[in-house]
Every structure is written in structure tokens, then in C-alpha cells.
Amino acid sequence: MVQRQFPKPSELKEFMTFKKPSLDFAGNRLEKALTIYDLRKIAKRRTPAAAFDYTDGAAEGEFSMNRARQAFEDIEFHPGVLTDVSTVDTTTEVLGGTSAMPFGIAPTGFTRLMQTEGEIAGAGAAGAAGIPFTLSTLGTTSIEDVRAADPNGRLWFQLYVMREREISYGLVERAAKAGFDTLFFTVDTPVAGARLRDKRNGFSIPPHLTMKTLLNAIPRPWWWFDFLTTPKLEFASLSSTGGTVGELLDNAMDPSINYEDLKIIREMWPGKIVIKGVQNLEDSKKLADLGVDGILLSNHGGRQLDRAPVPFHLLPEVVREVGMDTEVMVDTGIMNGADIVASMALGAKFTLIGRAYLYGLMAGGRRGVDRTIEILSDEVRRTMKLLQVHNIAELEPKHVTQLRRLQPIPKA
């Protein structure tokens, strides 16, 4: 028989601890977010539907985005044993410099739409964490202001070659002058993808107040207060070029872009150049032969061509064929530090996060971006320790198996 007794008050005290109440509501909600998906839930709750869906959505049926995320879930890790991993080193060399983590922040357009701190929050958080930040041509903070927000950090600039080429040339010169060290030459946007969520929401850039948006705003007054009491949304680096936001957006997509444009931009740009939006092996080989510094395997987060190849699936073959000649990077679908570790193990030189960063931004501004980086960094370190590797260089293909759901049908 188990002997029973009345608990002593002194013993109960050991099991009863109460957290000190805090009026830091933003800090409280961010502390409870343990994953990027937790941040997404907070972001959805705090952001009007049209703005959230602009961020969260993808093109047409959203197959590309969902397949990309699924591809990272469909992996199997192969850990070692009996290795002292008391400490691990997450730093990596990429494009001639160092990053404290094997990931950086991807370029995102119209970022202040999601939360008014926008790119300032992203650049500041990236600088504090020692990782690169990438500014989009369609960013809502200027090249110069982003540099001011992160005066000593690594900044990269993503370029759309616009119909009016002189506008793009001017951006290249400004980014170089501001000390951005790498240019991402974007090749997957001859026209804009069909973002059906935006059409169904009646979403416009810039946003307009309608009865639907007013009703949706009622439980989210803080977002509208920020939106209506801060400087207007605009493509900040393009504000001096004239034209409305809609006209500049149309101008950014040019179906005539070609290799001659790449040649001109390369001659202008003094730093490293990466081709963003590569989606097959043949183009990877051609670009490597041209001597570009890097290739970013990306389908634009699933926001352009739906049913496009999954970048993570392309990674091993492209690395095997051109990885000795150019630095191969990957984005699209990354929602966990384990996704980043798997990419590095399969040969990626670096990874970029887009929506994961924006979920944090919507959830809590700069502090939310800090939380995104903290969550992913913790997951990277934990995954490396569980794999029992000491540093990024020790990650190898033997550590990961890709489990494919979608097998191609042999062609006749």
C-alpha cells in the first residue's frame, strides 16, 4: 500500500511559482510564440485581411508555395552519436563576407504595408543579429535610410530591371554609393503573377478604404492608427522618379529583360552579383559559365509561376553541377531552422527567409523580427547539436534524405 499524508505547506511552495505580471503586452505575446507558425497566427490576428493575405498568399492555386513548404517537411535527418557538441559554430562565409547564421532576410516589396516599421525593423534586427538584410527595388524605405538603420551591417540590394532602364541604373549607383555589397539581379518577373487572394479581397496598392476594409479594421484599430498617422506608403527608392505607385509597379515588370541587360548591370556594379529566380539546371550552368558570383534558386515564394519547380528539390543537382564555380543559395518555403540546416547539408551556401520575417514584423514590429531571428537561430543550433555537428562546414548530404511525394512520370 502507498502511504499517504497531508502535504506540508513548505513542500507545496516548491511546486507553486507564479510569474510576475507584466504590462509589456507585445513582449508577452512574442514570448509565447515558439515557432514561425505561432508568429503567423499572431500576425493574422493583428493585421487586416487584405494586408495579411498580400503577405501570406501566393499565385493562383498556391501550389508552388505549399509544395515548397512540404518539401522541407519531407526530409529525414541522419544524426551521428557520441560527439561532444557542447558548443556549435553557426557562422558561415557567403559572398565574400561573414554571417553569424546561415540565413539572411530576403527582399520584400511594400514592407511597410505589413507593419509601419517596415524595412527599418528588418535591417536593424538583421544588423543586431549579424546577418545580411536585402532591400527590394519595391521597398518602402529608401536605400539611404536602410543604410542609416544598419550603418555597419551587410546590406544587399535586389534589382528589378525596369522598363525605363535609367531608373534601374540610378538605383544600382545609389546602392553602390551606400555601401551595399551584393546585387540580386531578378529574372523571374517578366510579368506579375496572378495573386488571387488580392483580387478576391479587392486589394489595391496603395490600400483604399472601403466598407469591407472598414469592417475588417474594427478589431484591428492599432494597424489603421499606424497606417493613417505615419508617412504614406510609397516605393521609397523610386519616389524621385515620378509616377504613381501603380505606374511604378507596372513599370517594374518588363518581359523584354535579357542577357544584354545582365551584361550592362554587371559592368556598372562594383560588388558581388547574384542571379535571383533561377529554376532549372540548364540556366544555372549558363550563368555559372558567365562567371556570376551566385545563383539563388527561387520561385519567388510561389508568387509568380504557380506549379514552378521546388527550389529545395533542385538544390542537390545544381550544387553538384555548378557549386564549385558559383555560390548556390536557396529560398522559398523556409519556416523552421531545420529547413535551413537541411539546405546547408545539401550544399547551399546560404538561405534567405521572406514570409517568416514578415510574420514577425506583423506580430510585433522590430521586436517581432528579433523574435523571428531568435526562433530560427535556436532551431538551427538545436538541429546541429542533435545531428552532432560542430559547425556549418561539417554538414554534408549524408545528414539528409529528401523524401519526395511527387515523382515525375517518365517522358515517352
Coordinates of N, CA and C in Angstrom, one line a residue, residues 8-194:
K8 N 2.8 19.1 3.2 CA 3.2 20.2 4.1 C 3.3 21.5 3.2
P9 N 2.9 22.6 3.8 CA 2.9 23.9 3.1 C 4.3 24.2 2.5
S10 N 5.3 23.9 3.3 CA 6.7 24.2 2.8 C 7.0 23.4 1.5
E11 N 6.5 22.2 1.4 CA 6.7 21.3 0.2 C 5.9 21.8 -0.9
L12 N 4.6 22.3 -0.6 CA 3.8 22.8 -1.7 C 4.4 24.0 -2.4
K13 N 5.1 24.8 -1.6 CA 5.7 26.0 -2.1 C 6.7 25.8 -3.2
E14 N 7.4 24.6 -3.2 CA 8.3 24.3 -4.2 C 7.7 24.1 -5.6
F15 N 6.4 23.7 -5.5 CA 5.7 23.4 -6.8 C 4.9 24.6 -7.3
M16 N 4.8 25.6 -6.5 CA 3.9 26.8 -6.8 C 4.8 28.0 -7.0
T17 N 5.0 28.3 -8.3 CA 5.7 29.6 -8.6 C 4.8 30.4 -9.6
F18 N 4.7 31.6 -9.3 CA 3.8 32.5 -10.1 C 4.7 33.5 -10.9
K19 N 4.4 33.6 -12.2 CA 5.2 34.6 -13.0 C 4.7 36.0 -12.6
K20 N 5.7 36.9 -12.5 CA 5.4 38.2 -12.2 C 4.6 38.9 -13.3
P21 N 3.4 39.5 -13.0 CA 2.6 40.1 -14.1 C 3.4 41.2 -14.8
S22 N 3.2 41.3 -16.1 CA 3.9 42.3 -16.9 C 2.9 43.0 -17.8
L23 N 3.1 44.3 -17.9 CA 2.2 45.1 -18.7 C 2.8 45.3 -20.1
D24 N 3.9 44.6 -20.4 CA 4.5 44.6 -21.7 C 3.8 43.6 -22.6
F25 N 2.6 44.1 -23.1 CA 1.8 43.2 -23.9 C 2.4 42.6 -25.1
A26 N 3.2 43.5 -25.8 CA 3.9 43.0 -27.0 C 4.9 41.9 -26.7
G27 N 5.7 42.2 -25.6 CA 6.7 41.2 -25.2 C 6.0 39.9 -24.8
N28 N 4.9 40.0 -24.1 CA 4.2 38.8 -23.6 C 3.8 37.9 -24.8
R29 N 3.1 38.5 -25.8 CA 2.6 37.7 -26.9 C 3.8 37.1 -27.7
L30 N 4.9 37.9 -27.9 CA 6.0 37.4 -28.7 C 6.7 36.3 -27.9
E31 N 6.8 36.4 -26.6 CA 7.5 35.4 -25.8 C 6.7 34.0 -25.9
K32 N 5.4 34.1 -26.1 CA 4.6 32.8 -26.2 C 4.8 32.2 -27.6
A33 N 5.3 32.9 -28.6 CA 5.5 32.4 -29.9 C 6.7 31.5 -29.9
L34 N 6.5 30.2 -30.1 CA 7.7 29.3 -30.1 C 8.1 28.9 -31.5
T35 N 7.3 29.1 -32.5 CA 7.6 28.7 -33.9 C 7.2 29.9 -34.8
I36 N 7.7 29.8 -36.0 CA 7.3 30.8 -37.0 C 5.8 30.7 -37.3
Y37 N 5.2 29.5 -37.2 CA 3.7 29.4 -37.4 C 3.0 30.1 -36.2
D38 N 3.6 30.1 -35.0 CA 3.0 30.8 -33.9 C 2.9 32.3 -34.2
L39 N 4.1 32.8 -34.8 CA 4.1 34.3 -35.2 C 3.1 34.5 -36.3
R40 N 2.9 33.6 -37.2 CA 1.9 33.8 -38.3 C 0.5 33.9 -37.7
K41 N 0.2 33.2 -36.6 CA -1.1 33.3 -36.0 C -1.3 34.7 -35.4
I42 N -0.3 35.1 -34.7 CA -0.4 36.5 -34.1 C -0.5 37.5 -35.2
A43 N 0.3 37.4 -36.3 CA 0.2 38.3 -37.4 C -1.2 38.4 -38.0
K44 N -1.8 37.2 -38.2 CA -3.1 37.2 -38.8 C -4.2 37.9 -37.9
R45 N -4.0 37.7 -36.6 CA -4.9 38.3 -35.7 C -4.8 39.8 -35.6
R46 N -3.6 40.3 -35.9 CA -3.3 41.8 -35.7 C -3.4 42.6 -37.0
T47 N -3.4 41.9 -38.1 CA -3.3 42.6 -39.4 C -4.6 42.5 -40.2
P48 N -5.1 43.6 -40.8 CA -6.2 43.5 -41.7 C -6.1 42.4 -42.8
A49 N -7.2 41.8 -43.1 CA -7.1 40.6 -44.0 C -6.4 40.9 -45.3
A50 N -6.7 42.0 -45.9 CA -6.1 42.3 -47.2 C -4.6 42.4 -47.2
A51 N -4.1 43.1 -46.1 CA -2.6 43.2 -46.0 C -2.0 41.9 -45.6
F52 N -2.7 41.1 -44.7 CA -2.1 39.8 -44.3 C -2.1 38.9 -45.5
D53 N -3.2 38.8 -46.3 CA -3.2 37.9 -47.4 C -2.2 38.3 -48.5
Y54 N -2.0 39.6 -48.7 CA -0.9 40.1 -49.6 C 0.4 39.4 -49.3
T55 N 0.7 39.3 -48.0 CA 1.9 38.7 -47.5 C 1.9 37.2 -47.5
D56 N 0.8 36.7 -47.0 CA 0.7 35.2 -46.8 C 0.4 34.5 -48.1
G57 N -0.2 35.1 -49.0 CA -0.7 34.4 -50.2 C 0.4 34.2 -51.3
A58 N 0.0 33.5 -52.3 CA 0.9 33.2 -53.4 C 0.1 33.2 -54.7
A59 N 0.6 32.8 -55.8 CA 0.0 32.9 -57.1 C -1.1 31.8 -57.3
E60 N -2.1 32.1 -57.9 CA -3.2 31.2 -58.4 C -3.6 30.2 -57.3
G61 N -3.3 28.9 -57.5 CA -3.7 27.9 -56.5 C -2.8 27.7 -55.4
E62 N -1.7 28.5 -55.4 CA -0.7 28.5 -54.3 C 0.0 27.1 -54.2
F63 N 0.0 26.3 -55.3 CA 0.7 25.0 -55.2 C 2.2 25.1 -55.0
S64 N 2.8 26.1 -55.7 CA 4.3 26.3 -55.5 C 4.7 26.5 -54.1
M65 N 4.0 27.4 -53.4 CA 4.3 27.7 -52.1 C 4.1 26.5 -51.2
N66 N 3.0 25.9 -51.3 CA 2.7 24.7 -50.4 C 3.6 23.6 -50.7
R67 N 3.9 23.3 -51.9 CA 4.9 22.3 -52.2 C 6.3 22.5 -51.7
A68 N 6.7 23.8 -51.7 CA 8.0 24.2 -51.2 C 8.0 23.9 -49.7
R69 N 7.0 24.3 -49.0 CA 6.9 24.0 -47.5 C 6.9 22.5 -47.3
Q70 N 6.1 21.8 -48.1 CA 6.0 20.4 -47.9 C 7.4 19.7 -48.1
A71 N 8.1 20.2 -49.1 CA 9.4 19.6 -49.4 C 10.3 19.6 -48.2
F72 N 10.3 20.7 -47.4 CA 11.1 20.7 -46.2 C 10.6 19.8 -45.1
E73 N 9.3 19.6 -45.1 CA 8.8 18.6 -44.1 C 9.1 17.2 -44.5
D74 N 9.2 16.9 -45.8 CA 9.5 15.6 -46.3 C 11.0 15.3 -46.4
I75 N 11.7 15.4 -45.2 CA 13.1 15.1 -45.2 C 13.3 14.1 -44.0
E76 N 14.4 13.4 -44.0 CA 14.8 12.6 -42.9 C 16.2 12.9 -42.6
F77 N 16.5 13.2 -41.3 CA 17.8 13.5 -40.8 C 18.5 12.3 -40.4
H78 N 19.8 12.3 -40.5 CA 20.6 11.1 -40.0 C 21.7 11.6 -39.1
P79 N 21.4 11.6 -37.8 CA 22.4 12.1 -36.8 C 23.5 11.1 -36.5
G80 N 24.6 11.7 -36.1 CA 25.7 10.9 -35.5 C 25.5 10.7 -34.0
V81 N 26.5 10.1 -33.3 CA 26.4 9.8 -31.9 C 27.7 10.1 -31.3
L82 N 27.7 10.2 -29.9 CA 28.9 10.3 -29.1 C 29.9 11.3 -29.5
T83 N 29.3 12.5 -29.9 CA 30.2 13.6 -30.3 C 29.9 14.8 -29.3
D84 N 30.9 15.4 -28.8 CA 30.8 16.5 -27.9 C 30.3 17.7 -28.7
V85 N 29.1 18.1 -28.5 CA 28.5 19.3 -29.2 C 28.1 20.3 -28.1
S86 N 28.9 20.5 -27.1 CA 28.6 21.5 -26.0 C 28.4 22.8 -26.7
T87 N 29.2 23.1 -27.7 CA 29.1 24.4 -28.4 C 29.1 24.1 -29.9
V88 N 28.4 24.9 -30.7 CA 28.4 24.8 -32.1 C 28.6 26.2 -32.7
D89 N 29.2 26.2 -33.9 CA 29.5 27.4 -34.5 C 28.6 27.6 -35.8
T90 N 27.7 28.6 -35.7 CA 26.8 28.8 -36.8 C 27.2 29.8 -37.9
T91 N 28.4 30.3 -37.7 CA 28.8 31.4 -38.7 C 29.2 30.7 -40.0
T92 N 29.0 31.5 -41.1 CA 29.3 31.0 -42.4 C 29.8 32.1 -43.2
E93 N 30.6 31.8 -44.2 CA 31.1 32.7 -45.2 C 30.3 32.7 -46.5
V94 N 29.8 33.9 -46.9 CA 29.0 33.9 -48.1 C 29.3 35.2 -48.8
L95 N 29.5 35.1 -50.1 CA 29.7 36.3 -51.0 C 30.7 37.3 -50.4
G96 N 31.8 36.7 -50.0 CA 33.0 37.5 -49.6 C 32.9 38.1 -48.2
G97 N 31.9 37.7 -47.4 CA 31.8 38.2 -46.0 C 31.2 37.1 -45.1
T98 N 31.1 37.5 -43.8 CA 30.6 36.6 -42.8 C 29.2 36.9 -42.4
S99 N 28.5 35.8 -42.1 CA 27.2 35.9 -41.5 C 27.1 35.1 -40.2
A100 N 26.6 35.6 -39.1 CA 26.5 34.9 -37.9 C 25.6 33.6 -37.9
M101 N 24.7 33.6 -38.9 CA 23.8 32.5 -39.1 C 23.8 32.1 -40.6
P102 N 23.4 30.9 -40.9 CA 23.4 30.5 -42.4 C 22.1 31.0 -43.1
F103 N 21.5 32.1 -42.6 CA 20.3 32.7 -43.3 C 20.4 34.2 -43.2
G104 N 19.7 34.8 -44.1 CA 19.6 36.3 -44.1 C 18.2 36.6 -44.5
I105 N 17.8 37.9 -44.5 CA 16.5 38.4 -44.8 C 16.4 38.7 -46.3
A106 N 15.4 38.1 -46.9 CA 15.1 38.2 -48.3 C 14.5 39.6 -48.6
P107 N 14.5 40.0 -49.9 CA 13.9 41.3 -50.3 C 12.4 41.1 -50.3
T108 N 11.6 42.0 -49.8 CA 10.2 42.0 -49.8 C 9.7 43.4 -50.2
G109 N 8.7 43.4 -51.1 CA 8.2 44.7 -51.6 C 7.1 45.2 -50.7
F110 N 6.9 46.5 -50.6 CA 5.8 47.2 -49.9 C 5.8 46.7 -48.5
T111 N 6.9 46.7 -47.8 CA 7.0 46.1 -46.5 C 6.3 46.9 -45.4
R112 N 6.3 48.2 -45.5 CA 5.6 49.0 -44.5 C 4.0 48.8 -44.6
L113 N 3.5 48.1 -45.6 CA 2.1 47.8 -45.6 C 1.8 46.8 -44.5
M114 N 2.8 45.9 -44.2 CA 2.5 44.8 -43.2 C 2.5 45.4 -41.8
Q115 N 3.5 46.3 -41.6 CA 3.6 47.0 -40.3 C 4.5 48.2 -40.5
T116 N 4.2 49.3 -39.9 CA 4.7 50.6 -40.3 C 6.2 50.7 -40.1
E117 N 6.9 49.9 -39.3 CA 8.3 50.0 -39.1 C 9.0 49.4 -40.4
G118 N 8.4 48.5 -41.1 CA 8.9 48.0 -42.3 C 10.4 47.6 -42.4
E119 N 11.0 48.1 -43.4 CA 12.4 47.7 -43.6 C 13.4 48.2 -42.6
I120 N 13.0 49.3 -41.9 CA 13.9 49.8 -40.8 C 14.0 48.7 -39.7
A121 N 12.8 48.1 -39.4 CA 12.8 47.0 -38.4 C 13.6 45.8 -38.9
G122 N 13.5 45.4 -40.2 CA 14.2 44.3 -40.7 C 15.7 44.5 -40.7
A123 N 16.1 45.7 -41.2 CA 17.6 46.0 -41.3 C 18.2 46.1 -39.9
G124 N 17.5 46.7 -39.0 CA 18.0 46.9 -37.6 C 18.2 45.6 -37.0
A125 N 17.2 44.7 -37.1 CA 17.2 43.4 -36.5 C 18.3 42.5 -37.1
A126 N 18.5 42.6 -38.4 CA 19.5 41.8 -39.1 C 20.9 42.3 -38.7
G127 N 21.1 43.6 -38.6 CA 22.3 44.1 -38.2 C 22.7 43.7 -36.8
A128 N 21.7 43.7 -35.9 CA 22.0 43.3 -34.5 C 22.3 41.8 -34.4
A129 N 21.8 41.0 -35.3 CA 22.0 39.6 -35.2 C 23.2 39.2 -36.0
G130 N 23.8 40.1 -36.8 CA 25.0 39.8 -37.6 C 24.7 39.0 -38.9
I131 N 23.5 39.2 -39.4 CA 23.1 38.6 -40.7 C 22.8 39.6 -41.7
P132 N 22.8 39.2 -43.0 CA 22.6 40.2 -44.1 C 21.1 40.6 -44.2
F133 N 20.8 41.8 -44.7 CA 19.5 42.2 -45.0 C 19.4 42.6 -46.4
T134 N 18.4 42.2 -47.1 CA 18.2 42.6 -48.6 C 17.1 43.5 -48.8
L135 N 17.3 44.6 -49.4 CA 16.3 45.6 -49.7 C 15.8 45.4 -51.1
S136 N 14.5 45.5 -51.3 CA 13.8 45.3 -52.6 C 13.8 46.7 -53.4
T137 N 13.9 46.6 -54.7 CA 13.6 47.7 -55.5 C 12.2 48.4 -55.1
L138 N 11.3 47.5 -54.8 CA 9.9 48.0 -54.4 C 9.8 48.1 -52.9
G139 N 10.9 48.3 -52.2 CA 10.8 48.6 -50.8 C 10.2 49.9 -50.5
T140 N 9.7 50.0 -49.2 CA 9.0 51.2 -48.8 C 9.9 52.1 -47.9
T141 N 11.2 51.8 -47.9 CA 12.2 52.6 -47.2 C 13.4 52.8 -48.2
S142 N 13.9 54.0 -48.3 CA 14.9 54.3 -49.3 C 16.2 53.5 -49.0
I143 N 17.0 53.4 -50.0 CA 18.4 52.8 -49.9 C 19.2 53.5 -48.8
E144 N 19.1 54.8 -48.8 CA 19.9 55.6 -47.8 C 19.4 55.4 -46.4
D145 N 18.1 55.4 -46.2 CA 17.5 55.2 -44.9 C 17.8 53.8 -44.3
V146 N 17.8 52.8 -45.2 CA 18.1 51.5 -44.7 C 19.6 51.4 -44.3
R147 N 20.5 52.0 -45.0 CA 21.9 52.1 -44.6 C 22.0 52.8 -43.2
A148 N 21.2 53.9 -43.0 CA 21.3 54.6 -41.8 C 20.8 53.7 -40.6
A149 N 19.8 52.8 -40.9 CA 19.2 52.0 -39.9 C 20.2 50.9 -39.5
D150 N 21.1 50.5 -40.4 CA 22.1 49.4 -40.2 C 23.4 49.9 -40.7
P151 N 24.1 50.9 -40.0 CA 25.2 51.5 -40.6 C 26.4 50.7 -40.8
N152 N 26.5 49.6 -40.1 CA 27.7 48.7 -40.2 C 27.5 47.3 -40.6
G153 N 26.2 47.0 -40.9 CA 25.9 45.6 -41.3 C 26.0 45.4 -42.8
R154 N 25.8 44.1 -43.1 CA 25.9 43.7 -44.5 C 24.5 43.9 -45.2
L155 N 24.5 44.8 -46.2 CA 23.3 45.1 -46.9 C 23.4 44.6 -48.4
W156 N 22.3 44.0 -48.8 CA 22.2 43.6 -50.2 C 21.1 44.3 -50.9
F157 N 21.1 44.4 -52.2 CA 20.0 45.1 -52.9 C 19.5 44.3 -54.0
Q158 N 18.2 44.1 -54.0 CA 17.5 43.3 -55.1 C 17.0 44.2 -56.2
L159 N 17.4 44.0 -57.4 CA 17.1 44.9 -58.5 C 16.1 44.3 -59.5
Y160 N 15.0 45.0 -59.8 CA 14.2 44.8 -61.0 C 14.7 45.7 -62.1
V161 N 14.9 45.1 -63.2 CA 15.3 45.9 -64.4 C 14.0 46.4 -65.0
M162 N 13.8 47.7 -64.8 CA 12.5 48.3 -65.1 C 12.4 48.7 -66.6
R163 N 11.2 48.9 -67.1 CA 11.1 49.3 -68.5 C 11.9 50.6 -68.8
E164 N 11.9 51.5 -67.9 CA 12.7 52.7 -68.1 C 14.1 52.4 -67.4
R165 N 15.0 51.9 -68.3 CA 16.3 51.4 -67.8 C 17.1 52.4 -66.9
E166 N 16.9 53.6 -67.2 CA 17.7 54.6 -66.5 C 17.3 54.6 -65.0
I167 N 16.1 54.3 -64.7 CA 15.7 54.2 -63.3 C 16.5 53.1 -62.6
S168 N 16.6 52.0 -63.2 CA 17.3 50.9 -62.6 C 18.8 51.2 -62.5
Y169 N 19.3 51.9 -63.5 CA 20.8 52.2 -63.5 C 21.0 53.2 -62.3
G170 N 20.1 54.1 -62.1 CA 20.2 55.0 -61.0 C 20.2 54.3 -59.6
L171 N 19.4 53.3 -59.5 CA 19.3 52.5 -58.2 C 20.6 51.8 -58.0
V172 N 21.2 51.2 -59.1 CA 22.4 50.5 -58.9 C 23.5 51.4 -58.4
E173 N 23.6 52.6 -58.9 CA 24.6 53.6 -58.5 C 24.4 54.0 -57.0
R174 N 23.1 54.2 -56.7 CA 22.8 54.6 -55.3 C 23.2 53.5 -54.3
A175 N 22.8 52.3 -54.6 CA 23.1 51.1 -53.7 C 24.6 51.0 -53.6
A176 N 25.4 51.1 -54.6 CA 26.8 51.0 -54.6 C 27.4 52.1 -53.7
K177 N 26.9 53.4 -53.9 CA 27.4 54.5 -53.1 C 27.1 54.3 -51.6
A178 N 25.9 53.7 -51.3 CA 25.5 53.5 -49.9 C 26.3 52.3 -49.2
G179 N 27.1 51.6 -50.0 CA 27.9 50.5 -49.4 C 27.2 49.2 -49.4
F180 N 26.2 49.0 -50.2 CA 25.6 47.6 -50.3 C 26.6 46.8 -51.1
D181 N 26.9 45.6 -50.6 CA 28.0 44.8 -51.1 C 27.6 43.8 -52.2
T182 N 26.3 43.5 -52.3 CA 25.8 42.5 -53.3 C 24.5 42.9 -54.0
L183 N 24.4 42.6 -55.2 CA 23.3 43.0 -56.0 C 22.6 41.7 -56.5
F184 N 21.3 41.6 -56.2 CA 20.5 40.4 -56.6 C 19.7 40.8 -57.9
F185 N 20.1 40.3 -59.0 CA 19.5 40.6 -60.3 C 18.4 39.6 -60.5
T186 N 17.2 40.1 -60.5 CA 16.0 39.3 -60.5 C 15.5 39.0 -61.9
V187 N 15.2 37.7 -62.2 CA 15.0 37.2 -63.5 C 13.6 36.4 -63.7
D188 N 12.8 36.4 -62.6 CA 11.6 35.6 -62.7 C 10.3 36.4 -62.8
T189 N 10.4 37.7 -63.1 CA 9.2 38.5 -63.1 C 9.0 39.3 -64.4
P190 N 8.9 38.6 -65.6 CA 8.6 39.3 -66.8 C 7.2 39.9 -66.8
V191 N 6.3 39.3 -66.0 CA 5.0 39.9 -65.7 C 4.7 39.5 -64.3
A192 N 3.7 40.2 -63.7 CA 3.3 39.8 -62.4 C 2.5 38.6 -62.3
G193 N 2.7 37.7 -61.3 CA 1.9 36.6 -61.1 C 0.5 36.9 -60.7
A194 N -0.5 36.0 -60.8 CA -1.9 36.2 -60.5 C -2.1 35.9 -59.0

